[in-house]
Coordinates of C-alpha atoms in Angstrom, one line a residue:
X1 CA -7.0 22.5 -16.5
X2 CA -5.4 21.1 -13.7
X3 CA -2.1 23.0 -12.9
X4 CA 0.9 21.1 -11.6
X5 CA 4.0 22.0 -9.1
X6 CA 7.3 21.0 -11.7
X7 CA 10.2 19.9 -9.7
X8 CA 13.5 20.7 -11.0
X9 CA 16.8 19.2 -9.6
X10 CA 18.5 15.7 -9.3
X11 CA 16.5 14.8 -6.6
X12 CA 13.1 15.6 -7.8
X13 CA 12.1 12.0 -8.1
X14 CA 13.1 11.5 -4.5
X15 CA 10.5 14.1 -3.6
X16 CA 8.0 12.5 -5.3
X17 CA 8.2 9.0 -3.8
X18 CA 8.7 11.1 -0.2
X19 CA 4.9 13.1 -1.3
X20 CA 3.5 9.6 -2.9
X21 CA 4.7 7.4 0.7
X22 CA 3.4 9.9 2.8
X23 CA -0.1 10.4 0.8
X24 CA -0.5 6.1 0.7
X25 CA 0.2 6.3 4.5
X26 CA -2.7 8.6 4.9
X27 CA -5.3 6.5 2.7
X28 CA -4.4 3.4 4.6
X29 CA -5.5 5.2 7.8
X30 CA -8.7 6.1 6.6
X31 CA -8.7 2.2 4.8
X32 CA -7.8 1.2 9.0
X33 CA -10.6 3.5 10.5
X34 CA -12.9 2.4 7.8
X35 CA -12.4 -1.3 8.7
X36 CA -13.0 -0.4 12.1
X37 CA -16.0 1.6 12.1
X38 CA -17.8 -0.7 9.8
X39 CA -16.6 -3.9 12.2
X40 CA -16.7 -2.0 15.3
X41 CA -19.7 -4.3 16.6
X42 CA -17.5 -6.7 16.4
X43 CA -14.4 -5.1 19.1
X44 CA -16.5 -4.1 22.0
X45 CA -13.7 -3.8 24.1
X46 CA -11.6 -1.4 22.0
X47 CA -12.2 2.2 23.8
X48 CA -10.4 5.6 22.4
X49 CA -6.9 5.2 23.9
X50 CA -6.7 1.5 22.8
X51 CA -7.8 2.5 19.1
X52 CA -5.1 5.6 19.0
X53 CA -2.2 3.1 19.7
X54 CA -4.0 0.5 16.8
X55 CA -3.2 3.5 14.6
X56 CA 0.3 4.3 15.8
X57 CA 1.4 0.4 15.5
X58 CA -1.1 0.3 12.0
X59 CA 1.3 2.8 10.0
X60 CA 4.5 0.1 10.5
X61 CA 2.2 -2.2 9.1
X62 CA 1.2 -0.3 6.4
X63 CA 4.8 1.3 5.7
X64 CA 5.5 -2.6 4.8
X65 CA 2.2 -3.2 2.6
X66 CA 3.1 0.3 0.9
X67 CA 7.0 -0.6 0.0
X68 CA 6.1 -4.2 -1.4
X69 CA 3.2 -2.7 -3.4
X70 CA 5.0 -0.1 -4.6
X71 CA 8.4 -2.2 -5.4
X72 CA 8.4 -1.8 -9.2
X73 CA 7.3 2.0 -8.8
X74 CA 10.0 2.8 -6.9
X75 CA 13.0 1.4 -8.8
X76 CA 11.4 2.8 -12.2
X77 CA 11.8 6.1 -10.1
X78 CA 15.3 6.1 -8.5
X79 CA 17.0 4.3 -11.4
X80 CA 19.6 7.1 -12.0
X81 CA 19.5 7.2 -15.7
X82 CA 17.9 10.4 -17.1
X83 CA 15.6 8.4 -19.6
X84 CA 13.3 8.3 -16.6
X85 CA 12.2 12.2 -17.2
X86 CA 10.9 11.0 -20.9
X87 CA 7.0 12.2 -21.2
X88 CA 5.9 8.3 -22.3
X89 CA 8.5 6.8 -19.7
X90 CA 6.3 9.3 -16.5
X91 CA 3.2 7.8 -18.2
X92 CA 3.9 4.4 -17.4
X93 CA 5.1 5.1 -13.8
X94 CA 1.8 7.0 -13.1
X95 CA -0.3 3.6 -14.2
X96 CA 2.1 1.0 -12.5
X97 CA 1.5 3.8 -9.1
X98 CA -2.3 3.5 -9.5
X99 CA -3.2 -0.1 -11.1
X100 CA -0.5 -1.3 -8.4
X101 CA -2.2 0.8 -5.5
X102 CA -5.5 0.2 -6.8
X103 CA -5.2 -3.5 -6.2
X104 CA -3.8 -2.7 -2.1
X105 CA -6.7 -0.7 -1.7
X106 CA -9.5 -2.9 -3.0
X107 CA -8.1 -5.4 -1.0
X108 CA -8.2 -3.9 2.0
X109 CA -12.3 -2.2 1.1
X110 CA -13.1 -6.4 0.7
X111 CA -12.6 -7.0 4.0
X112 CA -15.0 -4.5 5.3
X113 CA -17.5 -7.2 4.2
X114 CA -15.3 -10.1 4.4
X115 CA -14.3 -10.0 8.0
X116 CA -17.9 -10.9 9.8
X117 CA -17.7 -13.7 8.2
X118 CA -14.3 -15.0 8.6
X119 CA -13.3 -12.8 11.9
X120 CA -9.6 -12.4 10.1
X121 CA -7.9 -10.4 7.6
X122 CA -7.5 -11.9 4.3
X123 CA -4.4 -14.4 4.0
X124 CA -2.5 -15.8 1.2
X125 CA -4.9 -19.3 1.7
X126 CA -7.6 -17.4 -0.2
X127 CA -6.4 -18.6 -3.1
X128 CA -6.5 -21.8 -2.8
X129 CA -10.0 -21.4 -1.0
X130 CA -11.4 -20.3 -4.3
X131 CA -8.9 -22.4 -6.8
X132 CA -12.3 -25.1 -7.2
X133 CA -14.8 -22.4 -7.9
X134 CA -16.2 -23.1 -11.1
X135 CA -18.8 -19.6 -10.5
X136 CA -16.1 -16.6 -9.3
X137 CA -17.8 -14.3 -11.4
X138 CA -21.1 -15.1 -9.8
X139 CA -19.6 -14.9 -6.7
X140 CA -17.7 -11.4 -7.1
X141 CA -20.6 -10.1 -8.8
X142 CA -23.2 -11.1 -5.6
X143 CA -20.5 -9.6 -3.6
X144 CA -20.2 -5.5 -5.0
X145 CA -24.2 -6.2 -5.2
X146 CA -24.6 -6.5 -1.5
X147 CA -21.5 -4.4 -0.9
X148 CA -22.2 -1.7 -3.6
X149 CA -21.0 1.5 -1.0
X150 CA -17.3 -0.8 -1.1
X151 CA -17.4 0.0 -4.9
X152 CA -18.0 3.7 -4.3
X153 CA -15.5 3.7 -1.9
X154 CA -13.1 2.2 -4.0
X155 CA -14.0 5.2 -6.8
X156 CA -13.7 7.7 -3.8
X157 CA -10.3 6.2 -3.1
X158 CA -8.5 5.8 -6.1
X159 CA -9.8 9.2 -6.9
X160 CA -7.8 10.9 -4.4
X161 CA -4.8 8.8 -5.4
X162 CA -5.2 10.3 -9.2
X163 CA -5.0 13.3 -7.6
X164 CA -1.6 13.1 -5.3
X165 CA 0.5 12.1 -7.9
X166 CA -0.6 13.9 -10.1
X167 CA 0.1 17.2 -8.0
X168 CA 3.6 16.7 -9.2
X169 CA 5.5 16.9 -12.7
X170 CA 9.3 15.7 -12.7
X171 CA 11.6 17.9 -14.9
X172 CA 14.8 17.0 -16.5
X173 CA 17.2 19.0 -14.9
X174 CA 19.2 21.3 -17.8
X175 CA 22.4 19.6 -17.2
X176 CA 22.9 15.9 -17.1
X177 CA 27.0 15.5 -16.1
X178 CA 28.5 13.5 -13.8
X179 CA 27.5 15.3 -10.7
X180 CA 24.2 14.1 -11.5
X181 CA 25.1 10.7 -12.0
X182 CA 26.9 10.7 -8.6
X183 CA 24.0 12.7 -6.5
X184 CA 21.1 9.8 -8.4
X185 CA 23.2 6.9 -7.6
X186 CA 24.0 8.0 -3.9
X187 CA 19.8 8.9 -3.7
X188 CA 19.3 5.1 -5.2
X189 CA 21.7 3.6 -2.6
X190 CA 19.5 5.5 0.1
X191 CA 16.6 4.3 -1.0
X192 CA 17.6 0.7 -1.3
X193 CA 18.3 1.6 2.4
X194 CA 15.0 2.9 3.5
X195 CA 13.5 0.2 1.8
X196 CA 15.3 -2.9 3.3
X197 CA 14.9 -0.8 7.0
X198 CA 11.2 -0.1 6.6
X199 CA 10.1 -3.9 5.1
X200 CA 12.4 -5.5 7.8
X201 CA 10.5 -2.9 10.6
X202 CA 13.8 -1.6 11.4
X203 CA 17.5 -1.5 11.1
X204 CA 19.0 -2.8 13.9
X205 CA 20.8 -6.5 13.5
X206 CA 18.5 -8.4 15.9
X207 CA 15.5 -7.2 14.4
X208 CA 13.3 -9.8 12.7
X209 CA 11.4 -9.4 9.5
X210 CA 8.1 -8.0 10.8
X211 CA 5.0 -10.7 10.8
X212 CA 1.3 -11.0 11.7
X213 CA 2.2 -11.6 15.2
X214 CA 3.8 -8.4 15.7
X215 CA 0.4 -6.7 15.8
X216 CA -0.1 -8.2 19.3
X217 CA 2.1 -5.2 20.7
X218 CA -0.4 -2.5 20.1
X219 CA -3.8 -4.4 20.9
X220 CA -5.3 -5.3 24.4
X221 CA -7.4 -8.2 22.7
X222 CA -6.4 -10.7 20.4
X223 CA -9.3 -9.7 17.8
X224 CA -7.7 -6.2 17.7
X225 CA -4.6 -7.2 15.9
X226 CA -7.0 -7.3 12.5
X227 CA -7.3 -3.3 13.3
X228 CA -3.7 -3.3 13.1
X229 CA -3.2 -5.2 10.1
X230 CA -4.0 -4.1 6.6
X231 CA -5.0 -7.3 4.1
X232 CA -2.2 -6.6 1.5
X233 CA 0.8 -7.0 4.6
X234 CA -1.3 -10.4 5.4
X235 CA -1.7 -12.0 2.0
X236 CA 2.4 -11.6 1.5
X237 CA 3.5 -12.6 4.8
X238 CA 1.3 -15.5 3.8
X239 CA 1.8 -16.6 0.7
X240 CA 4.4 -19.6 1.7
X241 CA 2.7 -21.0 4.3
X242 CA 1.6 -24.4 4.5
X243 CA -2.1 -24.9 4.9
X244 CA -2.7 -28.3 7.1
X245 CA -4.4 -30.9 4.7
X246 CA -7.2 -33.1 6.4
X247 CA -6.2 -36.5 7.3

């Protein structure tokens, strides 16, 4: 039986997200290294140095992919009404964490395979790519056939991320009065802070929402800036743009 750490106190959920953020950062590392190591044919030029700064710039990237992912997770969690400590209410915050995750991580594993092929990360025109497909099954099922080690992978992953959150049980702290009203709705007012700051890539008023292009300041090679991304960041930042239609 797998023993848990219960947090008490009006910041517990706080702690969680802080212990859950930190934990995704981490997996999309390994999900960065991963795509490198199985691509690395394909980056001859990319030595030790140059692949310790990919990382560095990587986690902004991935702080982005992370908060958008995770946007629905985290309000359920900062809300600061204390229905959210309710047994059934946890229950569904644990799925929405791992379906939600689940789907970043097996979208980043795709492009391990994906990549020779298209020498890019995955973008938002991938839908439309396969709108006219009339065989996707086929196709997706040909695909964890040749790429069957992506699937274990993917196991392997989500796995782990089972395991972080569930390190954790949230308690309802003994007294709900209005200090605990006050200290949750100051925490949710932080948080909306964080989270506009770290999706932006920063807090200062000339700073631009960051974009694809912004990998170009960690990479020697143009090619290197798919190290940097992560395919969930590159399907959003994306999803609006205008494909050029043949003439």
């Amino acid at each position: 039986m797998n023993k848990k750490i219960v947090l008490k106190g009006s910041i517990n959920s706080l702690f969680v997200l802080l212990i859950s953020f930190v934990g995704l950062l981490f997996l999309y590392s390994l999900l960065r290294l991963g795509f490198y190591f199985f691509n690395s044919d394909l980056f001859p030029l990319t030595d030790t140095s140059g692949l310790i700064t990919i990382m560095q710039g990587g986690v902004k990237f991935g702080v982005v992919a992370i908060l958008y992912i995770n946007i629905l997770f985290i309000l359920l969690q900062t809300i600061p009404f204390p229905f959210k400590y309710n047994e059934v209410y946890q229950r569904v915050c644990k799925w929405v964490f791992i379906v939600t995750n689940s789907i970043g991580i097996a979208l980043n594993l795709i492009d391990y395979g994906y990549y020779p092929f298209t020498l890019k990360r995955t973008t938002g025109t991938v839908f439309s790519q396969f709108s006219n497909e009339q065989n996707i099954g086929t196709l997706v099922f040909d695909f964890l056939l040749d790429y069957w080690y992506l699937l274990f992978f993917f196991i392997l992953f989500v796995f782990c991320l089972t395991k972080i959150y569930n390190l954790f049980k949230l308690a309802r702290p003994q007294q709900v009065a209005w200090p605990f009203y006050i200290i949750q709705s100051l925490s949710f007012l932080f948080i909306i802070f964080l989270f506009v700051g770290g999706v932006r890539g920063g807090w200062a008023h000339s700073t631009r929402p960051i974009t694809l292009s912004n990998a170009g300041d960690y990479v020697k090679s143009a090619d290197e800036m798919n190290i940097v991304l992560n395919t969930p960041f590159s399907i959003l930042k994306t999803l609006k743009a205008k494909s050029l239609h043949e003439v």
